[in-house]
Amino acid sequence: MGLLKELNLPTGVIYGDDVLKLFTYAREKGFAIPAVNVTSSSTVVAALEAARDAKAPIILQTSQGGAAYFAGKGVKNSAEKQEASVGGAIAAAHYIRSVAPLYGIPVVLHTDHCAKKLLPWLDGMLDEDEKFFKQNGIPLFSSHMIDLSEEPVDENISTCVAYLKRAAPMKQWLEMEIGITGGEEDGVDNTGVDNASLYTQPEDIWQIEQAFRPISKYFSIAAGFGNVHGVYAPGNVRLHPELLGKHQAFVSEKLGGDDKKPVFFVFHGGSGSSKQEYLDAISHGVIKVNVDTDMQWAYLTGIRDYVTKNIDYLKTQVGNPEGPSKPNKKKYDPRVWVREGEKTMSTRVAECLRDFNAAGTL
Ligand SMILES: [Zn+2]
């Protein structure tokens, strides 16, 4: 293993061929990189710290809502312009670009799930990418994601192709999604849905590969294999990561090459999955796993436990069980209690890095 020595990857936010090198290496060596949703400088540093300590690369991503939160909940975010989401994502990107080198690890800067009605958000970010590219020879973001899985397959693919054409000159990565994300028994009644539409079929993956490959090699596919977004009670979701293996074999045969795993897969709705399910998916070419929900929970637990434990010090600015004139400033300083959330989130990110075999890959 040696992303830095063997591959000579730079540290800080990486782009283009470095992202391709990282994902190719991950697919070859059998590890995946957790993609952590960040909504603040605090969650960014929690993730960076975990990756640095685990000697691993990391993917940081902002969702449309998370990006707006970065700008501030009080900022207008119209459907047509997505001002807060565009501005917040750009602010997050500059912040991450500034601090990432301090951690000495490669970081992929990504944006999460952009559904059809959110495309103005992506348009705004791409405008900024192109501006940044003119000045610096790299886009601002390493990678973006388009989720048109709810739309007809042909529309999904043709829209993604149009965006891939815009991203390709900047060697910017594009992640797309196909297939129903939901579950067999997750409370959604899928009795009327046949198996073919519940799980992505190999022909769908090949259709994407055929459409994308002539334009760019910088893309990945989030294919449904029984995934759900969010966390459900154990036993309610049945994943079929072996389907990804079938897709790889199908595409490999169509391409007629020696590459047995030609597709870059992304695992969505990963929170709550077992370690074995992750490892099976990774063995079939998953190089990125989204882990938002578990990280939100982890971040809360540190703050929750801190407040619960210190509640008698947090009711007034002055006065606590040690005396009526004792000050509580050291207890209510946000650097103390927010930090507790960072620590528990960091611990959870570290667990993902170990589970996905990414720890120790630098
Ligand atoms: Zn998804």
mmCIF file of C-alpha atoms in Angstrom, residues 24 26-31 213 244-245 247-249 251-252 255 257-265 280-286:
data_model
loop_
_atom_site.group_PDB
_atom_site.id
_atom_site.type_symbol
_atom_site.label_atom_id
_atom_site.label_comp_id
_atom_site.label_asym_id
_atom_site.label_seq_id
_atom_site.Cartn_x
_atom_site.Cartn_y
_atom_site.Cartn_z
ATOM 1 C CA THR A 24 -8.314 2.784 -9.865
ATOM 2 C CA ALA A 26 -8.805 1.401 -4.631
ATOM 3 C CA ARG A 27 -10.615 -0.904 -7.062
ATOM 4 C CA GLU A 28 -7.445 -2.945 -7.630
ATOM 5 C CA LYS A 29 -6.472 -3.227 -3.977
ATOM 6 C CA GLY A 30 -10.018 -3.779 -2.680
ATOM 7 C CA PHE A 31 -10.829 -0.752 -0.598
ATOM 8 C CA ARG A 213 -16.869 6.299 -22.330
ATOM 9 C CA LEU A 244 -22.463 -5.556 -8.989
ATOM 10 C CA GLY A 245 -20.216 -8.513 -9.835
ATOM 11 C CA HIS A 247 -22.549 -5.950 -13.985
ATOM 12 C CA GLN A 248 -18.740 -5.992 -14.016
ATOM 13 C CA ALA A 249 -18.664 -9.338 -15.861
ATOM 14 C CA VAL A 251 -19.409 -4.861 -19.161
ATOM 15 C CA SER A 252 -16.021 -6.603 -19.190
ATOM 16 C CA LEU A 255 -15.550 -4.365 -23.841
ATOM 17 C CA GLY A 257 -10.639 -6.457 -22.707
ATOM 18 C CA ASP A 258 -8.623 -7.957 -19.893
ATOM 19 C CA ASP A 259 -10.153 -5.605 -17.363
ATOM 20 C CA LYS A 260 -12.401 -7.782 -15.231
ATOM 21 C CA LYS A 261 -13.685 -4.832 -13.168
ATOM 22 C CA PRO A 262 -14.027 -1.958 -15.623
ATOM 23 C CA VAL A 263 -16.805 -0.097 -13.767
ATOM 24 C CA PHE A 264 -16.402 2.299 -10.832
ATOM 25 C CA PHE A 265 -19.330 1.692 -8.497
ATOM 26 C CA ASP A 280 -18.798 -7.852 -0.699
ATOM 27 C CA ALA A 281 -19.706 -4.627 -2.511
ATOM 28 C CA ILE A 282 -16.089 -3.428 -2.401
ATOM 29 C CA SER A 283 -14.890 -6.735 -3.878
ATOM 30 C CA HIS A 284 -17.144 -5.983 -6.879
ATOM 31 C CA GLY A 285 -15.624 -2.585 -7.604
ATOM 32 C CA VAL A 286 -17.248 -0.171 -5.142
#
